[in-house]
mmCIF file of C-alpha atoms in Angstrom:
data_model
loop_
_atom_site.group_PDB
_atom_site.id
_atom_site.type_symbol
_atom_site.label_atom_id
_atom_site.label_comp_id
_atom_site.label_asym_id
_atom_site.label_seq_id
_atom_site.Cartn_x
_atom_site.Cartn_y
_atom_site.Cartn_z
ATOM 1 C CA UNK A 1 75.915 -82.783 -35.649
ATOM 2 C CA UNK A 2 77.946 -82.950 -38.866
ATOM 3 C CA UNK A 3 75.046 -81.756 -41.034
ATOM 4 C CA UNK A 4 73.774 -79.105 -38.588
ATOM 5 C CA UNK A 5 74.235 -75.374 -39.031
ATOM 6 C CA UNK A 6 76.994 -74.376 -36.570
ATOM 7 C CA UNK A 7 75.992 -72.091 -33.694
ATOM 8 C CA UNK A 8 78.644 -69.545 -34.660
ATOM 9 C CA UNK A 9 77.202 -69.069 -38.159
ATOM 10 C CA UNK A 10 73.688 -68.775 -36.698
ATOM 11 C CA UNK A 11 74.957 -65.996 -34.437
ATOM 12 C CA UNK A 12 76.724 -64.130 -37.235
ATOM 13 C CA UNK A 13 73.840 -64.432 -39.680
ATOM 14 C CA UNK A 14 71.389 -63.301 -36.980
ATOM 15 C CA UNK A 15 73.353 -60.043 -36.869
ATOM 16 C CA UNK A 16 74.073 -59.638 -40.586
ATOM 17 C CA UNK A 17 70.930 -60.722 -42.439
ATOM 18 C CA UNK A 18 68.639 -58.230 -40.606
ATOM 19 C CA UNK A 19 70.807 -55.393 -41.932
ATOM 20 C CA UNK A 20 70.163 -56.417 -45.549
ATOM 21 C CA UNK A 21 66.593 -57.768 -45.534
ATOM 22 C CA UNK A 22 63.207 -56.503 -44.388
ATOM 23 C CA UNK A 23 60.851 -58.775 -42.408
ATOM 24 C CA UNK A 24 59.124 -59.717 -45.660
ATOM 25 C CA UNK A 25 62.493 -60.229 -47.332
ATOM 26 C CA UNK A 26 63.595 -62.604 -44.565
ATOM 27 C CA UNK A 27 60.314 -64.493 -44.809
ATOM 28 C CA UNK A 28 60.765 -64.906 -48.545
ATOM 29 C CA UNK A 29 64.448 -65.835 -48.200
ATOM 30 C CA UNK A 30 63.810 -68.606 -45.666
ATOM 31 C CA UNK A 31 60.609 -69.959 -47.200
ATOM 32 C CA UNK A 32 62.157 -70.100 -50.684
ATOM 33 C CA UNK A 33 65.082 -72.049 -49.177
ATOM 34 C CA UNK A 34 62.631 -74.691 -47.797
ATOM 35 C CA UNK A 35 62.846 -73.645 -44.151
ATOM 36 C CA UNK A 36 59.950 -74.728 -41.894
ATOM 37 C CA UNK A 37 56.828 -72.849 -42.946
ATOM 38 C CA UNK A 38 55.949 -71.449 -39.509
ATOM 39 C CA UNK A 39 57.306 -67.883 -39.529
ATOM 40 C CA UNK A 40 58.939 -66.999 -36.191
ATOM 41 C CA UNK A 41 57.735 -63.913 -34.318
ATOM 42 C CA UNK A 42 59.877 -61.090 -32.974
ATOM 43 C CA UNK A 43 62.554 -58.727 -34.165
ATOM 44 C CA UNK A 44 64.543 -59.569 -37.300
ATOM 45 C CA UNK A 45 67.558 -60.933 -35.349
ATOM 46 C CA UNK A 46 65.226 -63.031 -33.164
ATOM 47 C CA UNK A 47 63.415 -64.299 -36.249
ATOM 48 C CA UNK A 48 66.658 -65.342 -37.984
ATOM 49 C CA UNK A 49 67.954 -67.145 -34.873
ATOM 50 C CA UNK A 50 64.654 -68.955 -34.303
ATOM 51 C CA UNK A 51 64.387 -70.001 -37.936
ATOM 52 C CA UNK A 52 67.914 -71.431 -38.052
ATOM 53 C CA UNK A 53 67.286 -73.334 -34.820
ATOM 54 C CA UNK A 54 64.049 -74.707 -36.295
ATOM 55 C CA UNK A 55 65.940 -75.738 -39.442
ATOM 56 C CA UNK A 56 68.484 -77.636 -37.335
ATOM 57 C CA UNK A 57 65.744 -79.322 -35.290
ATOM 58 C CA UNK A 58 63.212 -80.124 -38.025
ATOM 59 C CA UNK A 59 64.980 -80.463 -41.371
ATOM 60 C CA UNK A 60 66.827 -83.445 -42.786
ATOM 61 C CA UNK A 61 69.567 -81.380 -44.508
ATOM 62 C CA UNK A 62 70.081 -78.069 -42.658
ATOM 63 C CA UNK A 63 73.284 -77.226 -44.558
ATOM 64 C CA UNK A 64 71.384 -77.451 -47.857
ATOM 65 C CA UNK A 65 68.962 -74.805 -46.605
ATOM 66 C CA UNK A 66 71.822 -72.675 -45.285
ATOM 67 C CA UNK A 67 73.523 -72.928 -48.693
ATOM 68 C CA UNK A 68 70.378 -71.676 -50.417
ATOM 69 C CA UNK A 69 70.068 -68.737 -48.009
ATOM 70 C CA UNK A 70 73.738 -67.881 -48.415
ATOM 71 C CA UNK A 71 73.456 -68.045 -52.197
ATOM 72 C CA UNK A 72 70.988 -65.177 -52.138
ATOM 73 C CA UNK A 73 73.137 -63.081 -49.807
ATOM 74 C CA UNK A 74 76.670 -63.930 -50.964
ATOM 75 C CA UNK A 75 76.036 -63.590 -54.693
ATOM 76 C CA UNK A 76 74.099 -60.348 -54.874
ATOM 77 C CA UNK A 77 75.962 -57.338 -56.128
ATOM 78 C CA UNK A 78 76.534 -54.422 -53.725
ATOM 79 C CA UNK A 79 74.343 -51.988 -55.652
ATOM 80 C CA UNK A 80 71.302 -54.097 -54.821
ATOM 81 C CA UNK A 81 71.455 -52.917 -51.206
ATOM 82 C CA UNK A 82 70.505 -49.299 -50.785
ATOM 83 C CA UNK A 83 71.052 -48.713 -47.063
ATOM 84 C CA UNK A 84 74.593 -50.134 -46.771
ATOM 85 C CA UNK A 85 77.824 -49.252 -48.523
ATOM 86 C CA UNK A 86 79.706 -51.615 -50.837
ATOM 87 C CA UNK A 87 82.447 -51.827 -48.211
ATOM 88 C CA UNK A 88 79.924 -52.832 -45.525
ATOM 89 C CA UNK A 89 78.574 -55.607 -47.729
ATOM 90 C CA UNK A 90 82.072 -56.869 -48.539
ATOM 91 C CA UNK A 91 82.913 -56.932 -44.815
ATOM 92 C CA UNK A 92 79.678 -58.799 -44.030
ATOM 93 C CA UNK A 93 80.385 -61.416 -46.721
ATOM 94 C CA UNK A 94 83.954 -61.821 -45.437
ATOM 95 C CA UNK A 95 82.659 -62.282 -41.874
ATOM 96 C CA UNK A 96 80.304 -65.042 -43.060
ATOM 97 C CA UNK A 97 83.154 -66.775 -44.920
ATOM 98 C CA UNK A 98 85.491 -66.485 -41.910
ATOM 99 C CA UNK A 99 82.861 -67.892 -39.567
ATOM 100 C CA UNK A 100 82.166 -70.847 -41.859
ATOM 101 C CA UNK A 101 85.919 -71.487 -42.099
ATOM 102 C CA UNK A 102 86.206 -71.744 -38.308
ATOM 103 C CA UNK A 103 83.929 -74.778 -38.560
ATOM 104 C CA UNK A 104 85.864 -76.179 -41.514
ATOM 105 C CA UNK A 105 83.265 -75.134 -44.093
ATOM 106 C CA UNK A 106 83.300 -72.900 -47.139
ATOM 107 C CA UNK A 107 80.613 -71.369 -49.320
ATOM 108 C CA UNK A 108 81.030 -72.122 -53.034
ATOM 109 C CA UNK A 109 79.316 -70.073 -55.709
ATOM 110 C CA UNK A 110 76.021 -71.520 -56.861
ATOM 111 C CA UNK A 111 74.656 -72.354 -53.421
ATOM 112 C CA UNK A 112 76.983 -75.069 -52.138
ATOM 113 C CA UNK A 113 78.612 -75.605 -48.768
ATOM 114 C CA UNK A 114 81.576 -77.962 -48.600
ATOM 115 C CA UNK A 115 84.528 -78.725 -46.333
ATOM 116 C CA UNK A 116 87.460 -76.313 -46.588
ATOM 117 C CA UNK A 117 89.692 -77.201 -49.520
ATOM 118 C CA UNK A 118 87.001 -78.933 -51.570
ATOM 119 C CA UNK A 119 87.121 -78.200 -55.285
ATOM 120 C CA UNK A 120 84.202 -76.644 -57.148
ATOM 121 C CA UNK A 121 82.568 -78.323 -60.131
ATOM 122 C CA UNK A 122 83.850 -75.570 -62.413
ATOM 123 C CA UNK A 123 87.418 -76.113 -61.203
ATOM 124 C CA UNK A 124 87.099 -79.842 -61.743
ATOM 125 C CA UNK A 125 85.833 -79.320 -65.301
ATOM 126 C CA UNK A 126 88.728 -76.972 -65.995
ATOM 127 C CA UNK A 127 91.251 -79.485 -64.612
ATOM 128 C CA UNK A 128 89.765 -82.334 -66.679
ATOM 129 C CA UNK A 129 89.924 -80.265 -69.856
ATOM 130 C CA UNK A 130 93.591 -79.403 -69.163
ATOM 131 C CA UNK A 131 94.879 -82.625 -67.603
ATOM 132 C CA UNK A 132 92.503 -85.304 -68.856
ATOM 133 C CA UNK A 133 90.724 -87.903 -66.791
ATOM 134 C CA UNK A 134 93.624 -88.288 -64.353
ATOM 135 C CA UNK A 135 92.380 -85.026 -62.796
ATOM 136 C CA UNK A 136 89.163 -86.810 -61.820
ATOM 137 C CA UNK A 137 91.073 -89.476 -59.896
ATOM 138 C CA UNK A 138 93.082 -86.809 -58.070
ATOM 139 C CA UNK A 139 89.907 -84.991 -57.015
ATOM 140 C CA UNK A 140 88.104 -88.187 -55.993
ATOM 141 C CA UNK A 141 91.027 -89.044 -53.738
ATOM 142 C CA UNK A 142 90.989 -85.547 -52.258
ATOM 143 C CA UNK A 143 87.224 -85.773 -51.663
ATOM 144 C CA UNK A 144 87.657 -89.104 -49.902
ATOM 145 C CA UNK A 145 90.370 -87.630 -47.687
ATOM 146 C CA UNK A 146 88.153 -84.688 -46.773
ATOM 147 C CA UNK A 147 85.047 -86.851 -46.263
ATOM 148 C CA UNK A 148 83.403 -84.483 -48.710
ATOM 149 C CA UNK A 149 79.918 -83.265 -47.888
ATOM 150 C CA UNK A 150 78.419 -81.964 -51.117
ATOM 151 C CA UNK A 151 75.366 -79.818 -50.574
ATOM 152 C CA UNK A 152 73.285 -79.149 -53.649
#
């Protein structure tokens, strides 16, 4: 179950993604992320739920696919969405982050999902440039403590 998309995030994304994507947009989003190719029928919320369940059941690395889907949503600028306000989009992104956190996960820029507290590649590079190679050892030890799951 460790690599599965948590039920809570499926529920939240089934409410949020339909507000920001058309049917065709959802199809493109999921297919580009390597979700199963059979497009679920039904309303947009039903489609999102069914697709995430299919990802959990059929795919080897469901969190990798989730990370790709979240990259598209979490990194778009507010002006790209015409029917929702900037504040609505910020609230939706915060809700996704909060829901991931409840399962001990966090979204990192660039399409990565990792355990809470994991360091990003950019942060590691910055630490190495400032502190030398000892920073690498510190981060390796932290990753081992967290049983780091790196999704790329």
